[in-house]
Amino acid sequence: MAHILYIEDEIEIGEWVAKELTERGYEVTWLTSGEGAEQYVERVDVVVLDVMLPGLDGFSVGKRLKNRNGELPILMLSARTAVEDKLEGLSFADDYLTKPFHPDELIARVEVLLRRFQKNEAQLTIGHLTVYTKDMRIIDQHTQEEIQLTGKQYYLFQYFIRHLNQILTKEQLYENVWGEAYIEGDKTLMVHIRYLREKIEMQPAQPTIIETIRGIGYRVKE
């Protein structure tokens, strides 16, 4: 049973949507604001998120959730039809549905996201690597041997995979992997990136897996 995090502050709409999702066999956690939503990012399969919320708007909430788990699919709901609003939503979300909508369309879009992300979650091909994301096993396709990562290398690579195709700043990486504020000039991250490249890159001096974004940070692209 897929678990859906549904965030909607309008009670009448919320009750209707939550009922429709539940009757279709989904487990639903319904919140009326974005407060506390981040605690669910590792426990749900998809997020259905309204734009107009009290406090932080849906765009801000969605970006925070994506930052915490880049593999969590997000479907935005909004009465806004302006192209600018859709573009802002789709800059981080995976789909955007305008109100009013038919429940069958909502369910169809949720199921598409679940199929797409469940497939990606099981196995990824990145360059010469096959990555099994459920247990973070990395196989070198050329040798068919498993690449063993240790300590921070593992958590660093895991963070890259969770935020695949996203440019990650040095500050963002350090604060999320080490759990401490980044201090400008600290070489710790750079050293660990070098050690990680030595294990996963075919030519560490000319990396193709972990891309350096000059002046910003790094990115791993699928």
PDB file of C-alpha atoms in Angstrom:
ATOM      1  CA  MET A   1       0.000   0.000   0.000  1.00  0.00           C
ATOM      2  CA  ALA A   2       1.475   3.357  -1.054  1.00  0.00           C
ATOM      3  CA  HIS A   3       1.600   6.046   1.633  1.00  0.00           C
ATOM      4  CA  ILE A   4       0.602   9.567   0.524  1.00  0.00           C
ATOM      5  CA  LEU A   5       1.398  12.760   2.424  1.00  0.00           C
ATOM      6  CA  TYR A   6      -1.452  15.147   1.569  1.00  0.00           C
ATOM      7  CA  ILE A   7      -1.134  18.817   2.589  1.00  0.00           C
ATOM      8  CA  GLU A   8      -4.263  20.939   2.188  1.00  0.00           C
ATOM      9  CA  ASP A   9      -5.708  23.563   4.554  1.00  0.00           C
ATOM     10  CA  GLU A  10      -9.234  23.776   3.082  1.00  0.00           C
ATOM     11  CA  ILE A  11     -11.187  21.281   5.190  1.00  0.00           C
ATOM     12  CA  GLU A  12     -13.960  20.526   2.692  1.00  0.00           C
ATOM     13  CA  ILE A  13     -11.518  19.846  -0.163  1.00  0.00           C
ATOM     14  CA  GLY A  14      -9.167  17.993   2.161  1.00  0.00           C
ATOM     15  CA  GLU A  15     -11.845  15.638   3.430  1.00  0.00           C
ATOM     16  CA  TRP A  16     -13.004  14.910  -0.121  1.00  0.00           C
ATOM     17  CA  VAL A  17      -9.513  14.212  -1.496  1.00  0.00           C
ATOM     18  CA  ALA A  18      -8.398  12.205   1.538  1.00  0.00           C
ATOM     19  CA  LYS A  19     -11.581  10.099   1.265  1.00  0.00           C
ATOM     20  CA  GLU A  20     -11.044   9.483  -2.473  1.00  0.00           C
ATOM     21  CA  LEU A  21      -7.420   8.450  -1.930  1.00  0.00           C
ATOM     22  CA  THR A  22      -8.283   6.186   0.988  1.00  0.00           C
ATOM     23  CA  GLU A  23     -11.091   4.492  -0.941  1.00  0.00           C
ATOM     24  CA  ARG A  24      -8.624   3.775  -3.758  1.00  0.00           C
ATOM     25  CA  GLY A  25      -6.459   1.839  -1.318  1.00  0.00           C
ATOM     26  CA  TYR A  26      -3.834   4.404  -0.348  1.00  0.00           C
ATOM     27  CA  GLU A  27      -2.663   5.151   3.164  1.00  0.00           C
ATOM     28  CA  VAL A  28      -3.117   8.899   3.667  1.00  0.00           C
ATOM     29  CA  THR A  29      -1.527  11.294   6.146  1.00  0.00           C
ATOM     30  CA  TRP A  30      -3.361  14.620   5.858  1.00  0.00           C
ATOM     31  CA  LEU A  31      -1.805  17.835   7.200  1.00  0.00           C
ATOM     32  CA  THR A  32      -3.466  21.252   7.097  1.00  0.00           C
ATOM     33  CA  SER A  33      -0.153  23.137   6.914  1.00  0.00           C
ATOM     34  CA  GLY A  34       3.453  22.469   6.023  1.00  0.00           C
ATOM     35  CA  GLU A  35       4.493  22.507   9.675  1.00  0.00           C
ATOM     36  CA  GLY A  36       6.038  19.164  10.588  1.00  0.00           C
ATOM     37  CA  ALA A  37       5.909  17.868   7.003  1.00  0.00           C
ATOM     38  CA  GLU A  38       9.654  17.234   6.842  1.00  0.00           C
ATOM     39  CA  GLN A  39       9.428  14.435   9.393  1.00  0.00           C
ATOM     40  CA  TYR A  40       7.541  12.347   6.809  1.00  0.00           C
ATOM     41  CA  VAL A  41      10.000  12.557   3.901  1.00  0.00           C
ATOM     42  CA  GLU A  42      11.475   9.106   4.522  1.00  0.00           C
ATOM     43  CA  ARG A  43       8.142   7.488   5.446  1.00  0.00           C
ATOM     44  CA  VAL A  44       5.869   8.324   2.500  1.00  0.00           C
ATOM     45  CA  ASP A  45       5.890   7.405  -1.185  1.00  0.00           C
ATOM     46  CA  VAL A  46       4.467  10.575  -2.725  1.00  0.00           C
ATOM     47  CA  VAL A  47       3.404  14.080  -1.637  1.00  0.00           C
ATOM     48  CA  VAL A  48       0.235  15.814  -2.835  1.00  0.00           C
ATOM     49  CA  LEU A  49       0.726  19.460  -1.912  1.00  0.00           C
ATOM     50  CA  ASP A  50      -1.540  22.496  -2.236  1.00  0.00           C
ATOM     51  CA  VAL A  51       0.088  25.831  -3.090  1.00  0.00           C
ATOM     52  CA  MET A  52      -2.051  28.069  -0.853  1.00  0.00           C
ATOM     53  CA  LEU A  53      -1.246  27.187   2.749  1.00  0.00           C
ATOM     54  CA  PRO A  54      -1.159  29.132   6.027  1.00  0.00           C
ATOM     55  CA  GLY A  55       2.348  30.129   7.038  1.00  0.00           C
ATOM     56  CA  LEU A  56       4.829  28.830   4.480  1.00  0.00           C
ATOM     57  CA  ASP A  57       3.239  28.503   1.036  1.00  0.00           C
ATOM     58  CA  GLY A  58       3.280  25.227  -0.863  1.00  0.00           C
ATOM     59  CA  PHE A  59       6.205  26.280  -3.036  1.00  0.00           C
ATOM     60  CA  SER A  60       8.399  26.838   0.019  1.00  0.00           C
ATOM     61  CA  VAL A  61       7.221  23.629   1.690  1.00  0.00           C
ATOM     62  CA  GLY A  62       7.775  21.605  -1.480  1.00  0.00           C
ATOM     63  CA  LYS A  63      11.314  22.917  -1.940  1.00  0.00           C
ATOM     64  CA  ARG A  64      12.157  21.980   1.649  1.00  0.00           C
ATOM     65  CA  LEU A  65      10.804  18.475   1.178  1.00  0.00           C
ATOM     66  CA  LYS A  66      12.722  18.018  -2.082  1.00  0.00           C
ATOM     67  CA  ASN A  67      15.871  19.282  -0.419  1.00  0.00           C
ATOM     68  CA  ARG A  68      15.491  16.650   2.290  1.00  0.00           C
ATOM     69  CA  ASN A  69      14.696  13.830  -0.148  1.00  0.00           C
ATOM     70  CA  GLY A  70      15.287  14.447  -3.835  1.00  0.00           C
ATOM     71  CA  GLU A  71      13.695  11.103  -4.760  1.00  0.00           C
ATOM     72  CA  LEU A  72      10.340  11.892  -3.144  1.00  0.00           C
ATOM     73  CA  PRO A  73       7.798  12.672  -5.907  1.00  0.00           C
ATOM     74  CA  ILE A  74       5.697  15.802  -5.374  1.00  0.00           C
ATOM     75  CA  LEU A  75       2.409  16.659  -7.077  1.00  0.00           C
ATOM     76  CA  MET A  76       1.404  20.307  -6.676  1.00  0.00           C
ATOM     77  CA  LEU A  77      -2.274  21.315  -6.520  1.00  0.00           C
ATOM     78  CA  SER A  78      -3.363  24.879  -7.208  1.00  0.00           C
ATOM     79  CA  ALA A  79      -6.232  27.049  -8.390  1.00  0.00           C
ATOM     80  CA  ARG A  80      -3.580  29.261  -9.967  1.00  0.00           C
ATOM     81  CA  THR A  81      -3.458  28.826 -13.732  1.00  0.00           C
ATOM     82  CA  ALA A  82      -0.806  31.429 -14.607  1.00  0.00           C
ATOM     83  CA  VAL A  83       2.147  30.041 -16.533  1.00  0.00           C
ATOM     84  CA  GLU A  84       4.533  31.665 -14.029  1.00  0.00           C
ATOM     85  CA  ASP A  85       2.985  29.725 -11.141  1.00  0.00           C
ATOM     86  CA  LYS A  86       3.186  26.437 -13.035  1.00  0.00           C
ATOM     87  CA  LEU A  87       6.801  27.080 -13.952  1.00  0.00           C
ATOM     88  CA  GLU A  88       7.677  27.861 -10.350  1.00  0.00           C
ATOM     89  CA  GLY A  89       6.002  24.659  -9.187  1.00  0.00           C
ATOM     90  CA  LEU A  90       7.632  22.518 -11.847  1.00  0.00           C
ATOM     91  CA  SER A  91      11.070  23.965 -11.049  1.00  0.00           C
ATOM     92  CA  PHE A  92      11.197  21.459  -8.175  1.00  0.00           C
ATOM     93  CA  ALA A  93       7.965  19.412  -8.220  1.00  0.00           C
ATOM     94  CA  ASP A  94       7.279  16.469 -10.514  1.00  0.00           C
ATOM     95  CA  ASP A  95       3.749  17.345 -11.623  1.00  0.00           C
ATOM     96  CA  TYR A  96       1.274  20.221 -11.330  1.00  0.00           C
ATOM     97  CA  LEU A  97      -2.521  19.839 -11.324  1.00  0.00           C
ATOM     98  CA  THR A  98      -4.881  22.825 -11.414  1.00  0.00           C
ATOM     99  CA  LYS A  99      -8.143  22.993  -9.451  1.00  0.00           C
ATOM    100  CA  PRO A 100     -10.870  21.970  -9.958  1.00  0.00           C
ATOM    101  CA  PHE A 101      -9.902  18.447 -10.942  1.00  0.00           C
ATOM    102  CA  HIS A 102     -11.607  15.073 -11.231  1.00  0.00           C
ATOM    103  CA  PRO A 103     -10.489  12.480  -8.667  1.00  0.00           C
ATOM    104  CA  ASP A 104      -9.708  10.006 -11.468  1.00  0.00           C
ATOM    105  CA  GLU A 105      -7.169  12.450 -12.904  1.00  0.00           C
ATOM    106  CA  LEU A 106      -5.574  12.945  -9.493  1.00  0.00           C
ATOM    107  CA  ILE A 107      -5.297   9.181  -8.971  1.00  0.00           C
ATOM    108  CA  ALA A 108      -3.878   8.679 -12.472  1.00  0.00           C
ATOM    109  CA  ARG A 109      -1.168  11.274 -11.874  1.00  0.00           C
ATOM    110  CA  VAL A 110      -0.296   9.831  -8.470  1.00  0.00           C
ATOM    111  CA  GLU A 111       0.042   6.362  -9.969  1.00  0.00           C
ATOM    112  CA  VAL A 112       2.308   7.643 -12.763  1.00  0.00           C
ATOM    113  CA  LEU A 113       4.609   9.246 -10.178  1.00  0.00           C
ATOM    114  CA  LEU A 114       4.662   6.101  -8.059  1.00  0.00           C
ATOM    115  CA  ARG A 115       5.593   3.926 -11.043  1.00  0.00           C
ATOM    116  CA  ARG A 116       8.270   6.309 -12.218  1.00  0.00           C
ATOM    117  CA  PHE A 117       9.942   6.777  -8.852  1.00  0.00           C
ATOM    118  CA  GLN A 118       9.638   3.173  -7.725  1.00  0.00           C
ATOM    119  CA  LYS A 119      11.500   2.162 -10.870  1.00  0.00           C
ATOM    120  CA  ASN A 120      14.201   4.750 -10.286  1.00  0.00           C
ATOM    121  CA  GLU A 121      14.530   3.841  -6.631  1.00  0.00           C
ATOM    122  CA  ALA A 122      15.343   0.203  -7.330  1.00  0.00           C
ATOM    123  CA  GLN A 123      18.259   0.649  -9.717  1.00  0.00           C
ATOM    124  CA  LEU A 124      20.157   3.494 -11.334  1.00  0.00           C
ATOM    125  CA  THR A 125      22.800   3.502 -14.047  1.00  0.00           C
ATOM    126  CA  ILE A 126      25.304   6.333 -13.682  1.00  0.00           C
ATOM    127  CA  GLY A 127      28.159   6.122 -16.126  1.00  0.00           C
ATOM    128  CA  HIS A 128      29.862   2.760 -15.569  1.00  0.00           C
ATOM    129  CA  LEU A 129      28.108   2.276 -12.215  1.00  0.00           C
ATOM    130  CA  THR A 130      24.945   0.403 -11.315  1.00  0.00           C
ATOM    131  CA  VAL A 131      23.538   1.724  -8.054  1.00  0.00           C
ATOM    132  CA  TYR A 132      20.938  -0.231  -6.067  1.00  0.00           C
ATOM    133  CA  THR A 133      19.479   2.589  -4.018  1.00  0.00           C
ATOM    134  CA  LYS A 134      17.517   0.607  -1.445  1.00  0.00           C
ATOM    135  CA  ASP A 135      20.724  -0.686   0.148  1.00  0.00           C
ATOM    136  CA  MET A 136      23.138   1.670  -1.644  1.00  0.00           C
ATOM    137  CA  ARG A 137      25.165  -1.071  -3.334  1.00  0.00           C
ATOM    138  CA  ILE A 138      27.437   0.135  -6.107  1.00  0.00           C
ATOM    139  CA  ILE A 139      28.546  -2.241  -8.847  1.00  0.00           C
ATOM    140  CA  ASP A 140      31.293  -1.449 -11.363  1.00  0.00           C
ATOM    141  CA  GLN A 141      29.820  -2.650 -14.676  1.00  0.00           C
ATOM    142  CA  HIS A 142      33.284  -3.228 -16.158  1.00  0.00           C
ATOM    143  CA  THR A 143      34.543  -5.550 -13.413  1.00  0.00           C
ATOM    144  CA  GLN A 144      31.163  -6.636 -11.982  1.00  0.00           C
ATOM    145  CA  GLU A 145      32.677  -6.024  -8.541  1.00  0.00           C
ATOM    146  CA  GLU A 146      31.003  -4.165  -5.701  1.00  0.00           C
ATOM    147  CA  ILE A 147      32.607  -0.873  -4.708  1.00  0.00           C
ATOM    148  CA  GLN A 148      32.889  -0.606  -0.944  1.00  0.00           C
ATOM    149  CA  LEU A 149      32.459   2.819   0.615  1.00  0.00           C
ATOM    150  CA  THR A 150      33.282   3.629   4.204  1.00  0.00           C
ATOM    151  CA  GLY A 151      32.088   6.197   6.725  1.00  0.00           C
ATOM    152  CA  LYS A 152      31.391   9.605   5.267  1.00  0.00           C
ATOM    153  CA  GLN A 153      32.001   8.363   1.716  1.00  0.00           C
ATOM    154  CA  TYR A 154      28.816   6.303   2.008  1.00  0.00           C
ATOM    155  CA  TYR A 155      26.699   9.129   3.423  1.00  0.00           C
ATOM    156  CA  LEU A 156      28.117  11.615   0.941  1.00  0.00           C
ATOM    157  CA  PHE A 157      27.337   9.412  -2.066  1.00  0.00           C
ATOM    158  CA  GLN A 158      23.914   8.596  -0.639  1.00  0.00           C
ATOM    159  CA  TYR A 159      23.147  12.317  -0.395  1.00  0.00           C
ATOM    160  CA  PHE A 160      24.195  12.806  -4.027  1.00  0.00           C
ATOM    161  CA  ILE A 161      21.902   9.963  -5.119  1.00  0.00           C
ATOM    162  CA  ARG A 162      18.973  11.365  -3.131  1.00  0.00           C
ATOM    163  CA  HIS A 163      19.512  14.682  -4.939  1.00  0.00           C
ATOM    164  CA  LEU A 164      20.360  13.304  -8.364  1.00  0.00           C
ATOM    165  CA  ASN A 165      20.807  15.927 -11.120  1.00  0.00           C
ATOM    166  CA  GLN A 166      20.718  18.772  -8.599  1.00  0.00           C
ATOM    167  CA  ILE A 167      23.578  21.211  -8.094  1.00  0.00           C
ATOM    168  CA  LEU A 168      24.525  20.957  -4.429  1.00  0.00           C
ATOM    169  CA  THR A 169      26.480  23.704  -2.698  1.00  0.00           C
ATOM    170  CA  LYS A 170      29.460  22.971  -0.469  1.00  0.00           C
ATOM    171  CA  GLU A 171      27.483  24.373   2.449  1.00  0.00           C
ATOM    172  CA  GLN A 172      24.490  22.146   1.708  1.00  0.00           C
ATOM    173  CA  LEU A 173      26.622  19.008   1.438  1.00  0.00           C
ATOM    174  CA  TYR A 174      28.635  19.669   4.569  1.00  0.00           C
ATOM    175  CA  GLU A 175      25.675  20.641   6.732  1.00  0.00           C
ATOM    176  CA  ASN A 176      23.609  17.600   5.694  1.00  0.00           C
ATOM    177  CA  VAL A 177      26.366  14.972   5.733  1.00  0.00           C
ATOM    178  CA  TRP A 178      28.405  16.200   8.707  1.00  0.00           C
ATOM    179  CA  GLY A 179      25.513  17.843  10.557  1.00  0.00           C
ATOM    180  CA  GLU A 180      27.530  20.983  11.231  1.00  0.00           C
ATOM    181  CA  ALA A 181      27.717  24.476   9.777  1.00  0.00           C
ATOM    182  CA  TYR A 182      30.208  24.826   6.933  1.00  0.00           C
ATOM    183  CA  ILE A 183      33.187  27.091   7.596  1.00  0.00           C
ATOM    184  CA  GLU A 184      34.596  28.790   4.519  1.00  0.00           C
ATOM    185  CA  GLY A 185      38.020  27.430   3.669  1.00  0.00           C
ATOM    186  CA  ASP A 186      37.486  24.075   5.385  1.00  0.00           C
ATOM    187  CA  LYS A 187      39.019  21.357   3.178  1.00  0.00           C
ATOM    188  CA  THR A 188      37.188  18.394   4.762  1.00  0.00           C
ATOM    189  CA  LEU A 189      34.526  18.109   2.048  1.00  0.00           C
ATOM    190  CA  MET A 190      37.055  18.491  -0.751  1.00  0.00           C
ATOM    191  CA  VAL A 191      39.228  15.725   0.698  1.00  0.00           C
ATOM    192  CA  HIS A 192      36.288  13.336   1.030  1.00  0.00           C
ATOM    193  CA  ILE A 193      35.166  14.121  -2.536  1.00  0.00           C
ATOM    194  CA  ARG A 194      38.672  13.220  -3.717  1.00  0.00           C
ATOM    195  CA  TYR A 195      38.657   9.903  -1.812  1.00  0.00           C
ATOM    196  CA  LEU A 196      35.165   9.111  -3.126  1.00  0.00           C
ATOM    197  CA  ARG A 197      36.233   9.837  -6.696  1.00  0.00           C
ATOM    198  CA  GLU A 198      39.213   7.517  -6.300  1.00  0.00           C
ATOM    199  CA  LYS A 199      36.760   4.683  -5.644  1.00  0.00           C
ATOM    200  CA  ILE A 200      33.979   5.371  -8.129  1.00  0.00           C
ATOM    201  CA  GLU A 201      35.568   7.240 -11.047  1.00  0.00           C
ATOM    202  CA  MET A 202      37.339   5.487 -13.917  1.00  0.00           C
ATOM    203  CA  GLN A 203      39.786   8.410 -14.052  1.00  0.00           C
ATOM    204  CA  PRO A 204      39.660  10.313 -10.752  1.00  0.00           C
ATOM    205  CA  ALA A 205      41.687  13.192 -12.170  1.00  0.00           C
ATOM    206  CA  GLN A 206      39.065  13.604 -14.899  1.00  0.00           C
ATOM    207  CA  PRO A 207      35.811  12.803 -13.076  1.00  0.00           C
ATOM    208  CA  THR A 208      32.601  12.085 -14.976  1.00  0.00           C
ATOM    209  CA  ILE A 209      30.398  10.896 -12.076  1.00  0.00           C
ATOM    210  CA  ILE A 210      30.837  13.701  -9.541  1.00  0.00           C
ATOM    211  CA  GLU A 211      30.849  16.912 -11.554  1.00  0.00           C
ATOM    212  CA  THR A 212      32.461  20.043 -10.086  1.00  0.00           C
ATOM    213  CA  ILE A 213      30.322  23.161 -10.549  1.00  0.00           C
ATOM    214  CA  ARG A 214      32.932  25.884 -10.323  1.00  0.00           C
ATOM    215  CA  GLY A 215      32.313  28.392  -7.570  1.00  0.00           C
ATOM    216  CA  ILE A 216      29.197  26.554  -6.309  1.00  0.00           C
ATOM    217  CA  GLY A 217      29.680  22.895  -5.433  1.00  0.00           C
ATOM    218  CA  TYR A 218      29.049  19.528  -7.071  1.00  0.00           C
ATOM    219  CA  ARG A 219      26.494  17.490  -8.995  1.00  0.00           C
ATOM    220  CA  VAL A 220      25.910  13.824  -9.860  1.00  0.00           C
ATOM    221  CA  LYS A 221      23.942  13.405 -13.085  1.00  0.00           C
ATOM    222  CA  GLU A 222      22.067  10.319 -14.209  1.00  0.00           C
TER     223      GLU A 222
END
